[in-house]
Amino acid sequence: MKITVLSGGVGGARFLRGLRDAISPTDEVTAVVNVGDDMWLTGLRIAPDLDSIMYTLAGENDERRGWGRVGETERVSGELRAYGVGWPWFTLGDLDIGTHLTRSHLLREGLPLSEVTARIASRWPLGVRLIPATDDEVETHVVTAEATMHFQEWWTRHRASIPALSFDYRGVAESTPARGVLDAITEADAVLLAPSNPVVSIGPILAIPGIRTALAATSARVVGVSPIISGAVVRGMADACLTAIGVSTTADAVALHYGARSNGGVLDDWLVDNSDSQLTSAIEAAGIRAHVVPLWMRDPESSATLGRHALAAAVG
Amino acid sequence: MKITVLSGGVGGARFLRGLRDAISPTDEVTAVVNVGDDMWLTGLRIAPDLDSIMYTLAGENDERRGWGRVGETERVSGELRAYGVGWPWFTLGDLDIGTHLTRSHLLREGLPLSEVTARIASRWPLGVRLIPATDDEVETHVVTAEATMHFQEWWTRHRASIPALSFDYRGVAESTPARGVLDAITEADAVLLAPSNPVVSIGPILAIPGIRTALAATSARVVGVSPIISGAVVRGMADACLTAIGVSTTADAVALHYGARSNGGVLDDWLVDNSDSQLTSAIEAAGIRAHVVPLWMRDPESSATLGRHALAAAVG
C-alpha cells in the first residue's frame, strides 16, 4: 500500500512516527513536507519541518523540549551572538547546524532541495520517504498592521502575539511541486493530511500550483486528522493563524475550511477526537465523512493507533 | 610610531603578541596577513592565519595544541562527517565555526574580506589592526608529481610528506592589495617580516602586485626575523616548502632568498638566533644588516624581548 502524507513539523512528525509503527512491512509512506517555515540565516538554509520529521523518525529528537536534537548544545550560536550576526532570539543547536551546513553546502553545489533532503535523510533508516513540497524557496510571511515579517520572526520571536492580518506564501504562484510530489499523490492508495497547522503548514503545500489538482485527481481517499481537539490546538499557536483567516478554532470549522473533495475541497474523511463527537453532523453535512477516534498522541502506542484509524478511514 | 608586520599564522601570531607587549601606548601595529591558506569548505570561508592571529591576540587560542580556540569542541564536525560532507581530515571546532559562519555570511552580503575582518576582530581589544593582504581569493596550491592540490590538503592531510615541485598562488597576478595595505607599508616607521614560513606565508603576500613596490618605496627600514634556528624550522614544516623552491633550511639562505632591499630584495635587516652567529658574514655580504639575538619565543617575556630587538633594528 502506498501512503502519502501532507505534513508540517512537530505534530506531523509524531503522526508519521505513529503511522510508521502502524503499517505493514510492504507499505510505503511518503511525506510531502511544508517548506514555508524555511529560511536563510547567516548563510544557513534552515528547514524546520523537514528536520523535525527527520530527527523524530531517526529517534534523534529532543522529546522533552519537543523540537531539535536530543543532547543539543549551543556553542556556535553563542559565537554568532558575540559577533553580532543572526537572530539573537532564534537559537541554532550545534548538531542542528551540522544539518544546516550540509544542506546549504549541497544546495550551493546546485542540487535541488528534494535531492539534498534524500541525501541527508539517507543517514538514518527513517522508514518514511521525505520530499519537500517544492524545491523552490517559498517562504511564508506574516502581514500585521505594523509590518510584514518572516513567519519565523512572527512565530518564534513574537510568539504569534501580534495579530496577523494575512499570510503570504511568497513566490508560491511561480513555484512547482518538487519531483515526485504529484506522483506520490496521484499514485497513492491513501492520502493523509497530518494534524498540522492548517494555515502555515498544510496551507502552503496546498497553495503550490498542481497540488490541489493532484488531490482532486487521485483515486485514493483523502483523510485528514484534526489538529484541533475540544476547541483548542494540541500544540503550537495555530489558533492565532486560524483567527487571521477567519476560521474558528474548532474541528468542524477546520474541516469546512479544507472542504469536501466532492465540492472543490480536499477532504473525503476527517478524523475528530472523541471529545468532539457532537461536531460530526456539521462535517457530514458538508460532504465529508467524519470518524470519531482518540486523537491525542500521548506516546508511541496512541500515535500508532491514530495511524491505524487514519488508514482504516482511507480504505473503508 | 607606526609599525607594520607582514605575517602568517601561528608563528606570526606569537610574534605579534610579543610585539604588542613591547610597544609603547602611542605605537600602532598593523598586521598584513597572508590569505593563501584560506579556502571554502562546506560553504564556510576559512582564514586560518587571520584567525590564528585574532585568537592569539584575544587570549582565546589553545596554547597547548598551538592552534584554534581554547576549550574547543567538535560537535558540528562530527555531524558533517556523519553526513559525508567536508574533508574528514580537516577538523573544524565549534567555536571556530562561529567565526567562519560570521565571515562567510558577511562576505556573501558583499563586504570585502578586509571589512569583514575588521568587524569580526572588533569583538576583542586586540591591540593590533588586522588587514588581509588582499580582498581577493588568492589560494595557494601545491604542485606535486602526481597532482596539484590546495595547500591545506598538502599540509594538513599529507603533512607535507609529498615532495612539492612548486607553489601556485592561484590568481595572484590579478589580485590587488586590500585597502590600507599599501599605505600601511609606505607610511610605516618600521616594517617587520614575522618569523613565518617564507614560501607559503610571506611569499603569497610579496607576490601580490604592488606590495614589493611599496616595500621598495617605504622610508621605513624593513626588518625580517628568521624562522630558521640552527638549521631547523621552529614550527611547522617550512623545510619542505623551502626545499621545493631550492632554498636551504638555514637562516642565511632565507635572508638571501628575501634579498637586500638595496639590491631588488625586501630586507634591510635580518635577525638571526644566537646559535646562528656564524652566518652573519654571508648575510652582511649580501647587503643585509644581521643582528644576533635570541629568537626562541618560549613565553610572553621572550616574545616581547624579540619584539624589542626587531624594533631596535628598525630604528637603529
XYZ file of C-alpha atoms in Angstrom, chain A:
316
model
C 0.000 0.000 0.000
C 1.276 3.433 -0.916
C 0.502 6.079 1.661
C 1.218 9.763 1.122
C 1.043 12.255 3.967
C 0.984 16.038 3.678
C 2.755 17.264 6.774
C 4.152 20.125 8.774
C 6.753 19.774 11.505
C 6.356 18.688 15.111
C 2.773 17.388 15.036
C 3.285 15.862 11.617
C 6.464 14.188 12.833
C 4.633 12.466 15.662
C 1.856 11.410 13.349
C 4.336 9.974 10.851
C 6.170 8.085 13.580
C 2.887 6.552 14.717
C 1.949 5.736 11.159
C 5.288 4.018 10.593
C 4.542 1.821 13.575
C 1.064 1.062 12.213
C 1.887 -0.060 8.687
C 2.836 -3.461 7.370
C 6.341 -4.087 6.028
C 5.208 -3.846 2.403
C 3.573 -0.462 2.854
C 5.413 2.642 1.683
C 4.983 6.027 3.310
C 5.892 9.265 1.568
C 5.760 12.554 3.446
C 5.238 15.708 1.391
C 6.613 18.328 3.737
C 5.922 22.033 4.156
C 8.825 24.375 3.375
C 7.050 27.640 4.232
C 8.952 27.914 7.540
C 12.297 27.622 5.764
C 14.763 30.482 5.651
C 18.329 31.562 5.094
C 20.010 32.680 8.311
C 23.699 33.662 8.355
C 24.209 31.650 5.198
C 22.471 28.547 6.529
C 19.376 27.118 4.862
C 17.094 26.101 7.682
C 14.185 23.732 7.033
C 12.444 23.276 10.385
C 9.680 20.922 9.269
C 11.911 18.579 7.268
C 14.329 18.435 10.181
C 11.667 17.895 12.835
C 10.361 14.928 10.904
C 13.820 13.542 10.168
C 15.027 13.828 13.757
C 11.813 12.345 15.127
C 11.819 9.364 12.767
C 15.532 8.858 13.475
C 14.883 8.848 17.216
C 17.219 11.836 17.493
C 14.692 14.462 18.530
C 14.526 16.090 21.926
C 11.258 14.637 23.274
C 11.255 16.767 26.379
C 11.723 20.076 24.604
C 9.613 18.996 21.664
C 11.985 20.120 18.906
C 15.587 19.865 17.818
C 18.176 17.212 18.541
C 18.476 15.395 21.836
C 21.621 16.290 23.793
C 21.928 19.535 21.888
C 24.376 22.326 22.725
C 24.560 25.927 21.503
C 28.219 26.783 21.275
C 28.150 28.070 17.705
C 25.071 30.186 18.425
C 26.895 31.800 21.322
C 29.666 32.840 18.950
C 27.237 34.233 16.378
C 25.671 36.344 19.093
C 29.097 37.551 20.246
C 29.903 38.601 16.677
C 26.518 40.294 16.370
C 25.112 38.301 13.460
C 21.977 36.209 13.092
C 18.773 36.477 15.078
C 19.525 36.510 18.792
C 16.055 35.104 19.515
C 16.488 32.184 17.117
C 18.695 29.528 18.617
C 20.557 27.078 16.443
C 21.883 23.974 18.129
C 25.343 22.722 17.211
C 24.148 19.336 15.929
C 21.376 21.096 14.062
C 23.923 23.427 12.454
C 25.664 20.315 11.124
C 22.456 19.546 9.216
C 22.033 23.142 8.043
C 25.642 23.384 6.869
C 25.289 20.154 4.932
C 22.016 21.265 3.341
C 23.326 24.726 2.459
C 26.515 23.296 1.004
C 24.677 20.811 -1.228
C 22.164 23.458 -2.333
C 25.037 25.742 -3.307
C 26.522 22.885 -5.292
C 23.348 23.028 -7.358
C 21.307 20.115 -6.049
C 17.571 20.747 -5.653
C 16.225 20.602 -2.102
C 14.475 17.290 -2.787
C 17.771 15.606 -3.688
C 19.544 17.283 -0.809
C 16.829 16.058 1.542
C 17.102 12.497 0.227
C 20.848 12.550 0.702
C 20.711 13.985 4.203
C 17.917 11.643 5.260
C 19.825 8.601 3.961
C 21.984 8.848 7.091
C 19.209 7.139 9.081
C 16.762 4.309 8.311
C 13.728 6.569 8.663
C 11.172 4.195 7.159
C 9.461 7.163 5.503
C 10.449 8.926 2.294
C 10.672 12.698 2.782
C 10.003 15.100 -0.084
C 9.814 18.858 0.312
C 6.561 20.092 -1.210
C 8.603 22.239 -3.593
C 12.252 22.761 -4.480
C 11.554 26.471 -4.796
C 12.095 28.907 -1.958
C 8.520 29.682 -0.973
C 8.676 31.276 2.472
C 5.660 32.277 4.489
C 5.483 35.908 5.527
C 3.010 37.319 8.006
C 1.261 40.591 7.395
C 0.455 42.548 10.547
C -0.863 46.075 10.991
C 2.651 47.387 11.536
C 4.919 45.257 9.409
C 5.332 42.223 7.233
C 7.780 39.706 8.616
C 9.041 36.200 8.010
C 6.883 33.574 9.648
C 9.732 32.596 11.958
C 10.012 36.114 13.281
C 6.302 36.262 13.991
C 6.146 32.759 15.453
C 9.411 32.415 17.369
C 10.304 35.983 18.241
C 6.822 37.349 18.862
C 5.207 34.038 19.876
C 2.376 34.819 17.433
C 1.254 37.585 19.805
C 0.936 40.286 17.120
C -2.414 39.869 15.381
C -1.875 38.517 11.878
C -3.932 40.071 9.104
C -2.940 37.567 6.443
C -0.277 35.101 5.375
C 1.736 35.464 2.208
C 3.291 32.295 0.786
C 5.859 34.386 -1.012
C 6.589 33.176 -4.542
C 4.125 30.292 -4.408
C 2.359 31.247 -7.650
C 5.598 30.683 -9.593
C 6.568 27.540 -7.694
C 6.235 23.967 -8.850
C 5.922 20.790 -6.803
C 9.215 19.005 -6.185
C 9.935 15.967 -8.323
C 7.864 13.039 -7.101
C 5.253 15.049 -5.235
C 2.445 14.865 -7.777
C 3.088 11.171 -8.467
C 3.105 10.476 -4.743
C -0.385 11.956 -4.522
C -1.956 10.607 -7.704
C -0.488 7.099 -7.381
C -1.213 6.743 -3.672
C -3.615 4.219 -2.181
C -4.228 6.608 0.693
C -3.562 10.311 1.119
C -3.470 11.658 4.657
C -3.355 15.194 5.993
C -1.335 15.185 9.211
C -2.755 17.081 12.216
C -0.549 20.040 11.341
C -1.297 23.739 11.316
C -3.906 24.205 8.543
C -2.765 27.739 7.729
C 1.041 27.715 7.820
C 1.869 24.006 7.444
C -0.753 22.375 5.201
C -1.847 25.684 3.643
C 1.480 26.413 1.919
C 1.528 22.880 0.468
C -1.985 23.190 -0.941
C -1.123 26.589 -2.450
C 1.581 25.175 -4.722
C 0.144 25.043 -8.249
C -0.710 21.471 -9.219
C -1.140 20.001 -5.762
C -4.865 20.628 -5.432
C -5.353 19.256 -8.928
C -3.462 16.104 -7.975
C -5.547 15.756 -4.814
C -8.702 16.104 -6.902
C -7.471 13.512 -9.384
C -6.147 10.785 -7.099
C -8.172 7.593 -6.818
C -7.130 7.359 -3.171
C -9.311 8.654 -0.399
C -8.009 11.821 1.228
C -8.212 11.579 5.005
C -7.469 14.476 7.286
C -6.725 14.428 11.006
C -7.998 17.361 13.021
C -5.270 19.417 14.713
C -7.989 20.833 16.975
C -9.295 18.901 19.983
C -12.092 20.268 22.161
C -11.762 23.694 20.595
C -8.064 24.034 21.357
C -4.876 23.488 19.460
C -2.925 20.441 20.551
C 0.409 22.248 20.270
C 1.761 25.457 18.837
C -0.320 28.555 18.277
C -2.490 27.521 15.352
C -5.444 29.447 16.777
C -3.649 32.726 16.025
C -3.291 31.589 12.427
C -6.864 30.351 12.065
C -8.255 33.578 13.524
C -6.326 35.575 10.922
C -8.039 33.766 8.074
C -11.457 33.844 9.732
C -11.686 30.208 10.739
C -12.824 29.189 14.207
C -10.557 27.004 16.308
C -12.845 24.010 16.157
C -12.507 20.643 14.480
C -15.551 21.189 12.250
C -14.514 24.689 11.156
C -11.131 23.386 10.030
C -12.800 20.541 8.123
C -15.046 23.038 6.352
C -12.011 25.221 5.655
C -10.380 22.291 3.858
C -13.722 21.447 2.214
C -15.128 18.261 0.741
C -13.332 16.809 -2.245
C -16.752 16.266 -3.784
C -17.260 20.017 -3.630
C -13.930 21.509 -4.745
C -12.141 20.916 -1.446
C -9.551 18.329 -0.491
C -11.144 16.001 2.103
C -13.047 12.740 1.824
C -12.724 11.911 5.504
C -11.986 13.797 8.704
C -10.876 12.332 11.990
C -12.131 14.157 15.073
C -11.452 13.406 18.693
C -13.910 11.543 20.914
C -14.487 14.815 22.746
C -15.717 16.420 19.521
C -18.320 13.808 18.588
C -21.069 16.445 18.600
C -19.431 18.078 15.570
C -19.843 15.170 13.167
C -23.212 16.227 11.753
C -21.864 19.586 10.564
C -18.891 17.831 8.975
C -21.016 15.180 7.299
C -23.424 17.853 6.074
C -20.519 19.390 4.201
C -19.951 16.116 2.359
C -17.045 14.868 4.481
C -17.173 11.532 6.308
C -16.449 12.064 9.990
C -14.711 9.482 12.177
C -14.670 9.822 15.932
C -11.443 8.380 17.345
C -8.915 9.265 20.056
C -6.608 11.921 18.566
C -4.191 12.538 21.423
C -0.712 11.247 20.554
C 0.489 10.707 24.097
C 3.023 8.007 23.382
C 4.109 5.658 20.582
C 1.135 3.366 21.209
C -1.553 6.054 20.956
C 0.214 7.524 17.918
C 0.240 4.135 16.181
C -3.428 3.680 16.997
C -4.193 7.023 15.363
C -2.249 5.888 12.296
C -4.343 2.743 12.123
C -7.563 4.765 12.379
C -6.433 7.054 9.560
C -5.593 4.086 7.329
C -8.875 2.393 8.182
C -10.753 5.511 7.087
C -8.753 5.590 3.857
C -9.584 2.044 2.874
C -13.056 1.948 4.417
